Amino acid sequence: MRTIELLLDEAAELAVREAWRRLADAGLPSQARHRSPTNSPHLTLAACPELTAPIRWELAEAAALLPLPVRFTGVVRFERPTSVLAWALHLDAALAGLHRQVWEAVASDSPPETLNPFHDPTRWSPHITLGRTRRPGAFAGRRVPELLPAPPLPASLIRLRSYDTETGALEVLAPRP
């Protein structure tokens, strides 16, 4: 699979990495424990089996919309197949529009059964993951927000990239020249 992700500006990335460190220091699940050189704070927009030429064409248009200012709204927890602790992002019209553009690009040239339903614009919840684990309820009942620094203000999404989950390769998706 190929993910389509947005990266944060330097100051926001440092704030997320500080949150990761604090969670790890407290013995909680944290993205800081993920030691891959490709691990960086990001916002996942979609995933698809491959980046075909039509998808790449549309993603280049989406990349031209960056940088995009965003606003963090606080801590959120998800219990999907994994327990996730994250900082939520406000879904304003600009972010919703960019996400819809990316979703429509991948949906236009991918088998529907290969798309993650959580990325569908009617279900998508923009967030930056701070920690995740397969243990259900790992963050429930904990005083996690007190451990974390304040979310970064202001923040911007500055770069579009793709991550290949099979090879581990990263690719920056740039606007057309």
PDB file of C-alpha atoms in Angstrom:
ATOM      1  CA  MET A   1       0.000   0.000   0.000  1.00  0.00           C
ATOM      2  CA  ARG A   2       0.986   3.606  -0.537  1.00  0.00           C
ATOM      3  CA  THR A   3      -0.086   6.172   2.032  1.00  0.00           C
ATOM      4  CA  ILE A   4      -0.608   9.825   1.183  1.00  0.00           C
ATOM      5  CA  GLU A   5       0.455  12.028   4.089  1.00  0.00           C
ATOM      6  CA  LEU A   6       1.006  15.667   4.999  1.00  0.00           C
ATOM      7  CA  LEU A   7       4.034  16.744   7.023  1.00  0.00           C
ATOM      8  CA  LEU A   8       4.113  19.514   9.620  1.00  0.00           C
ATOM      9  CA  ASP A   9       6.283  22.606   9.729  1.00  0.00           C
ATOM     10  CA  GLU A  10       9.471  22.364  11.797  1.00  0.00           C
ATOM     11  CA  ALA A  11       8.128  23.959  15.007  1.00  0.00           C
ATOM     12  CA  ALA A  12       4.989  21.799  15.001  1.00  0.00           C
ATOM     13  CA  GLU A  13       7.037  18.679  14.299  1.00  0.00           C
ATOM     14  CA  LEU A  14       9.284  19.457  17.271  1.00  0.00           C
ATOM     15  CA  ALA A  15       6.234  19.891  19.536  1.00  0.00           C
ATOM     16  CA  VAL A  16       4.855  16.514  18.429  1.00  0.00           C
ATOM     17  CA  ARG A  17       8.226  14.859  18.995  1.00  0.00           C
ATOM     18  CA  GLU A  18       8.288  16.388  22.503  1.00  0.00           C
ATOM     19  CA  ALA A  19       4.848  14.860  23.163  1.00  0.00           C
ATOM     20  CA  TRP A  20       6.180  11.512  21.921  1.00  0.00           C
ATOM     21  CA  ARG A  21       9.161  11.792  24.296  1.00  0.00           C
ATOM     22  CA  ARG A  22       6.989  12.622  27.298  1.00  0.00           C
ATOM     23  CA  LEU A  23       4.703   9.659  26.645  1.00  0.00           C
ATOM     24  CA  ALA A  24       7.693   7.331  26.297  1.00  0.00           C
ATOM     25  CA  ASP A  25       9.280   8.722  29.485  1.00  0.00           C
ATOM     26  CA  ALA A  26       6.013   7.987  31.318  1.00  0.00           C
ATOM     27  CA  GLY A  27       6.084   4.383  30.077  1.00  0.00           C
ATOM     28  CA  LEU A  28       3.098   4.858  27.768  1.00  0.00           C
ATOM     29  CA  PRO A  29       2.805   3.810  24.135  1.00  0.00           C
ATOM     30  CA  SER A  30       4.505   6.446  22.014  1.00  0.00           C
ATOM     31  CA  GLN A  31       5.508   6.972  18.409  1.00  0.00           C
ATOM     32  CA  ALA A  32       8.968   7.766  19.830  1.00  0.00           C
ATOM     33  CA  ARG A  33       9.472   4.011  20.167  1.00  0.00           C
ATOM     34  CA  HIS A  34       9.100   3.595  16.403  1.00  0.00           C
ATOM     35  CA  ARG A  35      12.759   3.875  15.414  1.00  0.00           C
ATOM     36  CA  SER A  36      12.417   3.833  11.634  1.00  0.00           C
ATOM     37  CA  PRO A  37      14.130   6.755   9.882  1.00  0.00           C
ATOM     38  CA  THR A  38      10.844   7.256   7.991  1.00  0.00           C
ATOM     39  CA  ASN A  39       8.933   7.907  11.234  1.00  0.00           C
ATOM     40  CA  SER A  40       7.896  11.538  11.438  1.00  0.00           C
ATOM     41  CA  PRO A  41       4.761  13.325  12.617  1.00  0.00           C
ATOM     42  CA  HIS A  42       2.231  13.326   9.806  1.00  0.00           C
ATOM     43  CA  LEU A  43      -1.437  13.532   8.881  1.00  0.00           C
ATOM     44  CA  THR A  44      -2.621  10.553   6.823  1.00  0.00           C
ATOM     45  CA  LEU A  45      -5.059  11.528   4.083  1.00  0.00           C
ATOM     46  CA  ALA A  46      -5.540   8.227   2.247  1.00  0.00           C
ATOM     47  CA  ALA A  47      -3.926   4.984   1.143  1.00  0.00           C
ATOM     48  CA  CYS A  48      -4.075   3.059  -2.113  1.00  0.00           C
ATOM     49  CA  PRO A  49      -2.389   0.041  -3.677  1.00  0.00           C
ATOM     50  CA  GLU A  50      -0.286   2.099  -6.094  1.00  0.00           C
ATOM     51  CA  LEU A  51       0.253   5.655  -7.268  1.00  0.00           C
ATOM     52  CA  THR A  52      -0.873   5.419 -10.863  1.00  0.00           C
ATOM     53  CA  ALA A  53      -0.269   8.220 -13.370  1.00  0.00           C
ATOM     54  CA  PRO A  54      -3.826   9.630 -12.967  1.00  0.00           C
ATOM     55  CA  ILE A  55      -3.488   9.601  -9.166  1.00  0.00           C
ATOM     56  CA  ARG A  56      -0.083  11.299  -9.350  1.00  0.00           C
ATOM     57  CA  TRP A  57      -1.510  14.001 -11.630  1.00  0.00           C
ATOM     58  CA  GLU A  58      -4.205  14.849  -9.082  1.00  0.00           C
ATOM     59  CA  LEU A  59      -1.783  14.665  -6.128  1.00  0.00           C
ATOM     60  CA  ALA A  60       0.475  17.208  -7.830  1.00  0.00           C
ATOM     61  CA  GLU A  61      -2.495  19.597  -7.869  1.00  0.00           C
ATOM     62  CA  ALA A  62      -3.117  18.923  -4.169  1.00  0.00           C
ATOM     63  CA  ALA A  63       0.561  19.568  -3.366  1.00  0.00           C
ATOM     64  CA  ALA A  64       0.242  22.987  -5.004  1.00  0.00           C
ATOM     65  CA  LEU A  65      -2.182  24.004  -2.228  1.00  0.00           C
ATOM     66  CA  LEU A  66       0.554  23.826   0.417  1.00  0.00           C
ATOM     67  CA  PRO A  67       1.471  25.226   2.850  1.00  0.00           C
ATOM     68  CA  LEU A  68      -1.853  24.997   4.640  1.00  0.00           C
ATOM     69  CA  PRO A  69      -2.337  26.528   8.102  1.00  0.00           C
ATOM     70  CA  VAL A  70      -4.038  24.233  10.625  1.00  0.00           C
ATOM     71  CA  ARG A  71      -5.268  24.479  14.185  1.00  0.00           C
ATOM     72  CA  PHE A  72      -4.921  21.772  16.816  1.00  0.00           C
ATOM     73  CA  THR A  73      -8.057  21.263  18.905  1.00  0.00           C
ATOM     74  CA  GLY A  74      -6.782  18.990  21.690  1.00  0.00           C
ATOM     75  CA  VAL A  75      -6.265  15.381  22.675  1.00  0.00           C
ATOM     76  CA  VAL A  76      -8.403  12.645  21.148  1.00  0.00           C
ATOM     77  CA  ARG A  77      -8.498   8.882  21.698  1.00  0.00           C
ATOM     78  CA  PHE A  78      -9.575   6.247  19.181  1.00  0.00           C
ATOM     79  CA  GLU A  79     -10.343   2.605  19.778  1.00  0.00           C
ATOM     80  CA  ARG A  80     -10.249   1.057  16.335  1.00  0.00           C
ATOM     81  CA  PRO A  81      -8.416  -2.183  16.030  1.00  0.00           C
ATOM     82  CA  THR A  82      -5.690  -0.366  17.997  1.00  0.00           C
ATOM     83  CA  SER A  83      -5.720   2.182  20.809  1.00  0.00           C
ATOM     84  CA  VAL A  84      -4.582   5.553  19.488  1.00  0.00           C
ATOM     85  CA  LEU A  85      -3.799   8.783  21.326  1.00  0.00           C
ATOM     86  CA  ALA A  86      -3.565  11.831  19.066  1.00  0.00           C
ATOM     87  CA  TRP A  87      -3.835  15.570  18.739  1.00  0.00           C
ATOM     88  CA  ALA A  88      -6.927  16.395  16.694  1.00  0.00           C
ATOM     89  CA  LEU A  89      -6.909  19.009  13.951  1.00  0.00           C
ATOM     90  CA  HIS A  90      -9.779  21.378  13.203  1.00  0.00           C
ATOM     91  CA  LEU A  91     -11.435  20.314   9.961  1.00  0.00           C
ATOM     92  CA  ASP A  92     -11.922  23.687   8.292  1.00  0.00           C
ATOM     93  CA  ALA A  93     -12.981  24.164   4.672  1.00  0.00           C
ATOM     94  CA  ALA A  94      -9.406  24.302   3.328  1.00  0.00           C
ATOM     95  CA  LEU A  95      -8.308  21.069   5.018  1.00  0.00           C
ATOM     96  CA  ALA A  96     -11.567  19.336   4.099  1.00  0.00           C
ATOM     97  CA  GLY A  97     -11.153  20.432   0.481  1.00  0.00           C
ATOM     98  CA  LEU A  98      -7.558  19.213   0.276  1.00  0.00           C
ATOM     99  CA  HIS A  99      -8.518  15.890   1.847  1.00  0.00           C
ATOM    100  CA  ARG A 100     -11.469  15.428  -0.514  1.00  0.00           C
ATOM    101  CA  GLN A 101      -9.203  16.145  -3.498  1.00  0.00           C
ATOM    102  CA  VAL A 102      -6.723  13.467  -2.359  1.00  0.00           C
ATOM    103  CA  TRP A 103      -9.503  10.969  -1.555  1.00  0.00           C
ATOM    104  CA  GLU A 104     -11.109  11.466  -4.964  1.00  0.00           C
ATOM    105  CA  ALA A 105      -7.718  11.038  -6.649  1.00  0.00           C
ATOM    106  CA  VAL A 106      -7.037   7.664  -5.021  1.00  0.00           C
ATOM    107  CA  ALA A 107     -10.661   6.515  -5.314  1.00  0.00           C
ATOM    108  CA  SER A 108     -10.755   7.340  -9.034  1.00  0.00           C
ATOM    109  CA  ASP A 109      -8.067   4.793  -9.930  1.00  0.00           C
ATOM    110  CA  SER A 110      -8.095   2.171  -7.140  1.00  0.00           C
ATOM    111  CA  PRO A 111     -10.337  -0.834  -6.516  1.00  0.00           C
ATOM    112  CA  PRO A 112     -12.923   0.324  -3.929  1.00  0.00           C
ATOM    113  CA  GLU A 113     -12.264  -2.645  -1.633  1.00  0.00           C
ATOM    114  CA  THR A 114      -8.625  -1.537  -1.244  1.00  0.00           C
ATOM    115  CA  LEU A 115      -9.495   1.856   0.251  1.00  0.00           C
ATOM    116  CA  ASN A 116      -9.564   2.395   4.005  1.00  0.00           C
ATOM    117  CA  PRO A 117     -13.104   3.444   4.993  1.00  0.00           C
ATOM    118  CA  PHE A 118     -11.710   5.628   7.794  1.00  0.00           C
ATOM    119  CA  HIS A 119     -10.187   7.870   5.105  1.00  0.00           C
ATOM    120  CA  ASP A 120     -13.545   8.468   3.406  1.00  0.00           C
ATOM    121  CA  PRO A 121     -14.381  12.186   3.776  1.00  0.00           C
ATOM    122  CA  THR A 122     -17.626  11.299   5.588  1.00  0.00           C
ATOM    123  CA  ARG A 123     -15.652   9.417   8.282  1.00  0.00           C
ATOM    124  CA  TRP A 124     -12.187  10.982   8.294  1.00  0.00           C
ATOM    125  CA  SER A 125     -11.012  12.542  11.541  1.00  0.00           C
ATOM    126  CA  PRO A 126      -7.817  14.549  11.011  1.00  0.00           C
ATOM    127  CA  HIS A 127      -5.234  13.877  13.714  1.00  0.00           C
ATOM    128  CA  ILE A 128      -1.527  13.554  14.416  1.00  0.00           C
ATOM    129  CA  THR A 129      -0.798  10.275  16.203  1.00  0.00           C
ATOM    130  CA  LEU A 130       1.130  10.563  19.456  1.00  0.00           C
ATOM    131  CA  GLY A 131       0.959   6.931  20.548  1.00  0.00           C
ATOM    132  CA  ARG A 132      -0.626   3.681  19.454  1.00  0.00           C
ATOM    133  CA  THR A 133      -0.764   0.124  20.704  1.00  0.00           C
ATOM    134  CA  ARG A 134      -2.664  -3.090  20.118  1.00  0.00           C
ATOM    135  CA  ARG A 135      -3.718  -3.140  23.776  1.00  0.00           C
ATOM    136  CA  PRO A 136      -7.365  -2.045  23.952  1.00  0.00           C
ATOM    137  CA  GLY A 137      -7.992   0.867  26.316  1.00  0.00           C
ATOM    138  CA  ALA A 138      -4.286   1.586  26.840  1.00  0.00           C
ATOM    139  CA  PHE A 139      -4.923   5.322  27.228  1.00  0.00           C
ATOM    140  CA  ALA A 140      -8.324   5.149  28.951  1.00  0.00           C
ATOM    141  CA  GLY A 141      -8.518   6.397  32.526  1.00  0.00           C
ATOM    142  CA  ARG A 142      -5.037   7.901  32.401  1.00  0.00           C
ATOM    143  CA  ARG A 143      -4.179  11.529  33.031  1.00  0.00           C
ATOM    144  CA  VAL A 144      -2.412  11.752  29.711  1.00  0.00           C
ATOM    145  CA  PRO A 145      -3.263  15.366  28.794  1.00  0.00           C
ATOM    146  CA  GLU A 146      -1.293  16.614  31.823  1.00  0.00           C
ATOM    147  CA  LEU A 147       1.824  14.837  30.502  1.00  0.00           C
ATOM    148  CA  LEU A 148       1.731  16.529  27.134  1.00  0.00           C
ATOM    149  CA  PRO A 149       3.007  19.923  26.063  1.00  0.00           C
ATOM    150  CA  ALA A 150       0.446  22.306  24.621  1.00  0.00           C
ATOM    151  CA  PRO A 151      -0.283  21.619  20.955  1.00  0.00           C
ATOM    152  CA  PRO A 152       1.675  23.901  18.636  1.00  0.00           C
ATOM    153  CA  LEU A 153       0.122  27.218  17.662  1.00  0.00           C
ATOM    154  CA  PRO A 154       0.269  28.185  14.879  1.00  0.00           C
ATOM    155  CA  ALA A 155       1.009  25.159  12.701  1.00  0.00           C
ATOM    156  CA  SER A 156       1.152  24.435   8.995  1.00  0.00           C
ATOM    157  CA  LEU A 157       1.060  21.388   6.784  1.00  0.00           C
ATOM    158  CA  ILE A 158       3.943  21.960   4.395  1.00  0.00           C
ATOM    159  CA  ARG A 159       4.701  18.865   2.326  1.00  0.00           C
ATOM    160  CA  LEU A 160       2.823  15.988   0.696  1.00  0.00           C
ATOM    161  CA  ARG A 161       4.514  12.599   0.724  1.00  0.00           C
ATOM    162  CA  SER A 162       3.818   8.947   0.117  1.00  0.00           C
ATOM    163  CA  TYR A 163       5.055   6.010   2.166  1.00  0.00           C
ATOM    164  CA  ASP A 164       5.303   2.538   0.634  1.00  0.00           C
ATOM    165  CA  THR A 165       4.313   0.114   3.400  1.00  0.00           C
ATOM    166  CA  GLU A 166       5.989  -2.817   1.632  1.00  0.00           C
ATOM    167  CA  THR A 167       9.396  -1.321   0.814  1.00  0.00           C
ATOM    168  CA  GLY A 168       9.573   1.434   3.450  1.00  0.00           C
ATOM    169  CA  ALA A 169      10.406   3.984   0.748  1.00  0.00           C
ATOM    170  CA  LEU A 170       9.320   7.600   1.075  1.00  0.00           C
ATOM    171  CA  GLU A 171       8.507   9.853  -1.851  1.00  0.00           C
ATOM    172  CA  VAL A 172       7.839  13.583  -1.750  1.00  0.00           C
ATOM    173  CA  LEU A 173       4.861  14.442  -3.960  1.00  0.00           C
ATOM    174  CA  ALA A 174       5.594  17.855  -5.405  1.00  0.00           C
ATOM    175  CA  PRO A 175       3.450  20.237  -7.426  1.00  0.00           C
ATOM    176  CA  ARG A 176       3.939  20.192 -11.168  1.00  0.00           C
ATOM    177  CA  PRO A 177       6.594  22.678 -12.272  1.00  0.00           C
TER     178      PRO A 177
END
